[in-house]
PDB file of C-alpha atoms in Angstrom:
ATOM      1  CA  MET Q   1     115.812 -58.501  24.070  1.00  0.00           C
ATOM      2  CA  ASN Q   2     119.183 -58.206  22.029  1.00  0.00           C
ATOM      3  CA  LEU Q   3     120.864 -54.935  23.285  1.00  0.00           C
ATOM      4  CA  GLU Q   4     123.855 -52.955  21.102  1.00  0.00           C
ATOM      5  CA  ILE Q   5     125.901 -50.642  22.057  1.00  0.00           C
ATOM      6  CA  THR Q   6     127.371 -49.001  19.069  1.00  0.00           C
ATOM      7  CA  ARG Q   7     129.468 -45.932  18.266  1.00  0.00           C
ATOM      8  CA  VAL Q   8     127.531 -43.525  15.378  1.00  0.00           C
ATOM      9  CA  ASN Q   9     129.516 -43.580  12.335  1.00  0.00           C
ATOM     10  CA  ILE Q  10     128.814 -41.218   8.639  1.00  0.00           C
ATOM     11  CA  SER Q  11     126.323 -44.581   7.605  1.00  0.00           C
ATOM     12  CA  ASN Q  12     124.304 -43.888  10.501  1.00  0.00           C
ATOM     13  CA  TRP Q  13     123.983 -40.760  10.880  1.00  0.00           C
ATOM     14  CA  GLU Q  14     120.119 -40.215  10.200  1.00  0.00           C
ATOM     15  CA  LYS Q  15     119.757 -42.669  13.251  1.00  0.00           C
ATOM     16  CA  LEU Q  16     121.329 -39.918  15.164  1.00  0.00           C
ATOM     17  CA  ARG Q  17     119.143 -37.252  14.218  1.00  0.00           C
ATOM     18  CA  ASP Q  18     116.148 -39.176  14.389  1.00  0.00           C
ATOM     19  CA  ILE Q  19     116.838 -40.228  17.988  1.00  0.00           C
ATOM     20  CA  ARG Q  20     118.404 -36.873  19.267  1.00  0.00           C
ATOM     21  CA  LEU Q  21     115.009 -35.127  17.915  1.00  0.00           C
ATOM     22  CA  GLU Q  22     112.616 -37.534  19.628  1.00  0.00           C
ATOM     23  CA  ALA Q  23     114.805 -36.772  22.757  1.00  0.00           C
ATOM     24  CA  LEU Q  24     114.403 -32.979  22.371  1.00  0.00           C
ATOM     25  CA  LYS Q  25     110.539 -33.226  21.618  1.00  0.00           C
ATOM     26  CA  TYR Q  26     109.684 -35.598  24.642  1.00  0.00           C
ATOM     27  CA  GLU Q  27     112.411 -34.386  27.197  1.00  0.00           C
ATOM     28  CA  PRO Q  28     112.791 -30.766  26.367  1.00  0.00           C
ATOM     29  CA  GLU Q  29     113.660 -29.986  29.992  1.00  0.00           C
ATOM     30  CA  ALA Q  30     116.398 -32.464  29.886  1.00  0.00           C
ATOM     31  CA  PHE Q  31     118.856 -30.464  26.851  1.00  0.00           C
ATOM     32  CA  SER Q  32     119.938 -27.152  26.745  1.00  0.00           C
ATOM     33  CA  SER Q  33     118.658 -27.442  23.042  1.00  0.00           C
ATOM     34  CA  SER Q  34     115.190 -26.894  21.716  1.00  0.00           C
ATOM     35  CA  PHE Q  35     113.506 -29.645  19.449  1.00  0.00           C
ATOM     36  CA  LYS Q  36     112.266 -26.141  16.740  1.00  0.00           C
ATOM     37  CA  GLU Q  37     115.461 -24.720  16.647  1.00  0.00           C
ATOM     38  CA  VAL Q  38     117.236 -28.443  16.128  1.00  0.00           C
ATOM     39  CA  GLU Q  39     114.806 -29.732  13.535  1.00  0.00           C
ATOM     40  CA  LEU Q  40     115.885 -26.951  11.289  1.00  0.00           C
ATOM     41  CA  TYR Q  41     119.637 -27.935  11.261  1.00  0.00           C
ATOM     42  CA  PRO Q  42     121.051 -29.385   7.708  1.00  0.00           C
ATOM     43  CA  ASP Q  43     121.759 -32.554   7.176  1.00  0.00           C
ATOM     44  CA  GLN Q  44     125.631 -31.744   6.766  1.00  0.00           C
ATOM     45  CA  TYR Q  45     125.332 -30.530  10.732  1.00  0.00           C
ATOM     46  CA  TRP Q  46     124.807 -34.032  11.694  1.00  0.00           C
ATOM     47  CA  LYS Q  47     127.719 -35.395   9.653  1.00  0.00           C
ATOM     48  CA  ASP Q  48     129.543 -33.017  11.078  1.00  0.00           C
ATOM     49  CA  MET Q  49     129.375 -33.631  14.438  1.00  0.00           C
ATOM     50  CA  ILE Q  50     130.013 -37.581  14.157  1.00  0.00           C
ATOM     51  CA  LEU Q  51     132.995 -36.820  11.614  1.00  0.00           C
ATOM     52  CA  ASP Q  52     134.310 -34.405  15.049  1.00  0.00           C
ATOM     53  CA  LYS Q  53     137.076 -36.284  16.608  1.00  0.00           C
ATOM     54  CA  ASN Q  54     136.089 -34.267  19.932  1.00  0.00           C
ATOM     55  CA  ASN Q  55     132.888 -36.396  19.690  1.00  0.00           C
ATOM     56  CA  ILE Q  56     131.942 -39.715  20.931  1.00  0.00           C
ATOM     57  CA  ILE Q  57     128.426 -40.252  20.472  1.00  0.00           C
ATOM     58  CA  LEU Q  58     126.766 -44.128  21.188  1.00  0.00           C
ATOM     59  CA  LEU Q  59     123.317 -45.547  20.218  1.00  0.00           C
ATOM     60  CA  ALA Q  60     121.412 -47.850  21.664  1.00  0.00           C
ATOM     61  CA  LEU Q  61     119.658 -50.662  19.816  1.00  0.00           C
ATOM     62  CA  VAL Q  62     117.209 -53.048  21.344  1.00  0.00           C
ATOM     63  CA  ASP Q  63     116.323 -56.029  18.408  1.00  0.00           C
ATOM     64  CA  GLY Q  64     117.543 -53.659  15.683  1.00  0.00           C
ATOM     65  CA  ILE Q  65     116.014 -50.567  17.025  1.00  0.00           C
ATOM     66  CA  THR Q  66     117.451 -47.605  18.069  1.00  0.00           C
ATOM     67  CA  VAL Q  67     116.310 -46.644  21.404  1.00  0.00           C
ATOM     68  CA  GLY Q  68     118.800 -44.107  22.921  1.00  0.00           C
ATOM     69  CA  MET Q  69     122.169 -42.313  22.774  1.00  0.00           C
ATOM     70  CA  VAL Q  70     124.594 -40.559  24.916  1.00  0.00           C
ATOM     71  CA  ARG Q  71     127.529 -37.775  23.356  1.00  0.00           C
ATOM     72  CA  ALA Q  72     130.549 -36.945  25.180  1.00  0.00           C
ATOM     73  CA  ALA Q  73     132.930 -34.020  24.297  1.00  0.00           C
ATOM     74  CA  LEU Q  74     136.553 -34.531  24.827  1.00  0.00           C
ATOM     75  CA  LYS Q  75     136.757 -30.690  25.189  1.00  0.00           C
ATOM     76  CA  ASP Q  76     134.178 -28.290  26.359  1.00  0.00           C
ATOM     77  CA  GLU Q  77     134.287 -24.860  27.245  1.00  0.00           C
ATOM     78  CA  ASP Q  78     132.309 -25.187  29.918  1.00  0.00           C
ATOM     79  CA  VAL Q  79     134.780 -27.776  32.082  1.00  0.00           C
ATOM     80  CA  ASP Q  80     138.074 -27.941  32.819  1.00  0.00           C
ATOM     81  CA  GLU Q  81     141.059 -29.253  31.140  1.00  0.00           C
ATOM     82  CA  ASN Q  82     141.759 -33.027  31.422  1.00  0.00           C
ATOM     83  CA  THR Q  83     137.589 -33.202  31.804  1.00  0.00           C
ATOM     84  CA  ALA Q  84     135.364 -34.765  28.917  1.00  0.00           C
ATOM     85  CA  PHE Q  85     131.868 -33.693  29.429  1.00  0.00           C
ATOM     86  CA  ILE Q  86     129.330 -36.305  29.013  1.00  0.00           C
ATOM     87  CA  GLY Q  87     125.669 -34.785  27.813  1.00  0.00           C
ATOM     88  CA  SER Q  88     122.161 -35.918  25.759  1.00  0.00           C
ATOM     89  CA  LEU Q  89     121.904 -39.072  27.566  1.00  0.00           C
ATOM     90  CA  TYR Q  90     118.094 -40.470  26.487  1.00  0.00           C
ATOM     91  CA  VAL Q  91     116.330 -43.489  26.117  1.00  0.00           C
ATOM     92  CA  ARG Q  92     112.694 -43.987  24.838  1.00  0.00           C
ATOM     93  CA  ASP Q  93     110.477 -43.888  27.682  1.00  0.00           C
ATOM     94  CA  ASN Q  94     109.126 -47.452  26.541  1.00  0.00           C
ATOM     95  CA  TYR Q  95     112.712 -48.562  27.381  1.00  0.00           C
ATOM     96  CA  ARG Q  96     113.741 -46.911  30.484  1.00  0.00           C
ATOM     97  CA  ARG Q  97     114.391 -49.287  33.492  1.00  0.00           C
ATOM     98  CA  MET Q  98     115.652 -51.924  31.649  1.00  0.00           C
ATOM     99  CA  GLY Q  99     119.756 -50.929  31.973  1.00  0.00           C
ATOM    100  CA  ILE Q 100     120.237 -49.213  28.888  1.00  0.00           C
ATOM    101  CA  GLY Q 101     120.838 -45.809  30.117  1.00  0.00           C
ATOM    102  CA  LYS Q 102     123.262 -47.376  32.219  1.00  0.00           C
ATOM    103  CA  ARG Q 103     125.142 -49.446  29.888  1.00  0.00           C
ATOM    104  CA  LEU Q 104     125.250 -46.306  27.688  1.00  0.00           C
ATOM    105  CA  MET Q 105     126.880 -44.556  30.334  1.00  0.00           C
ATOM    106  CA  GLU Q 106     129.537 -47.452  31.097  1.00  0.00           C
ATOM    107  CA  GLU Q 107     130.641 -47.892  27.546  1.00  0.00           C
ATOM    108  CA  ILE Q 108     131.405 -44.335  27.065  1.00  0.00           C
ATOM    109  CA  ILE Q 109     133.167 -43.577  30.182  1.00  0.00           C
ATOM    110  CA  SER Q 110     135.325 -46.469  28.819  1.00  0.00           C
ATOM    111  CA  ILE Q 111     135.727 -45.431  25.703  1.00  0.00           C
ATOM    112  CA  ILE Q 112     136.920 -42.032  27.029  1.00  0.00           C
ATOM    113  CA  TRP Q 113     139.550 -43.587  29.517  1.00  0.00           C
ATOM    114  CA  SER Q 114     140.709 -45.848  26.673  1.00  0.00           C
ATOM    115  CA  GLU Q 115     140.847 -43.944  23.814  1.00  0.00           C
ATOM    116  CA  SER Q 116     141.981 -40.471  25.535  1.00  0.00           C
ATOM    117  CA  ARG Q 117     144.328 -38.974  28.819  1.00  0.00           C
ATOM    118  CA  LEU Q 118     141.392 -37.240  30.343  1.00  0.00           C
ATOM    119  CA  LEU Q 119     141.264 -37.719  34.238  1.00  0.00           C
ATOM    120  CA  ASN Q 120     137.846 -36.427  34.740  1.00  0.00           C
ATOM    121  CA  VAL Q 121     134.153 -36.877  33.806  1.00  0.00           C
ATOM    122  CA  ARG Q 122     131.006 -34.289  34.090  1.00  0.00           C
ATOM    123  CA  LEU Q 123     127.852 -34.234  33.241  1.00  0.00           C
ATOM    124  CA  TRP Q 124     124.358 -31.805  33.606  1.00  0.00           C
ATOM    125  CA  VAL Q 125     121.443 -32.664  35.004  1.00  0.00           C
ATOM    126  CA  ASN Q 126     118.361 -30.909  35.525  1.00  0.00           C
ATOM    127  CA  ASP Q 127     117.295 -31.703  39.291  1.00  0.00           C
ATOM    128  CA  LYS Q 128     113.757 -32.445  37.645  1.00  0.00           C
ATOM    129  CA  GLN Q 129     114.991 -34.995  35.937  1.00  0.00           C
ATOM    130  CA  LEU Q 130     114.494 -37.582  38.989  1.00  0.00           C
ATOM    131  CA  GLU Q 131     115.129 -40.682  37.151  1.00  0.00           C
ATOM    132  CA  ALA Q 132     118.373 -39.522  35.822  1.00  0.00           C
ATOM    133  CA  ILE Q 133     119.841 -38.505  38.756  1.00  0.00           C
ATOM    134  CA  GLU Q 134     118.906 -42.466  40.129  1.00  0.00           C
ATOM    135  CA  LEU Q 135     121.206 -43.622  36.722  1.00  0.00           C
ATOM    136  CA  TYR Q 136     124.174 -41.097  37.713  1.00  0.00           C
ATOM    137  CA  LYS Q 137     124.380 -42.208  41.366  1.00  0.00           C
TER     138      LYS Q 137
END
């Protein structure tokens, strides 16, 4: 298995859109957005998300196939100042328990601390997402 964690950029915005829609479709209870709502967003929405300097978005690719993602907002109205918010973590079901989620989290936290002066990181998880809770411990 060749795992690559890569930062989303404007040239691969479609990979972000596709994995995000998959996450919303197959794990709706894990996210605050809905598939039916987000699938209607225009292409420019995804490009703007990537170009927004407030966002850090990573993709996980296994042998060139996009299997996961994570997003961090360096500023978020729901968290304190000096705190980044991590959300949208998703790993395709048949790629779970392989360390991919852990690698996504390690990489995004490393980027947050190296590229910003933020002191804290927060996230939200649905209490029914037992696998996610184990990952975050």
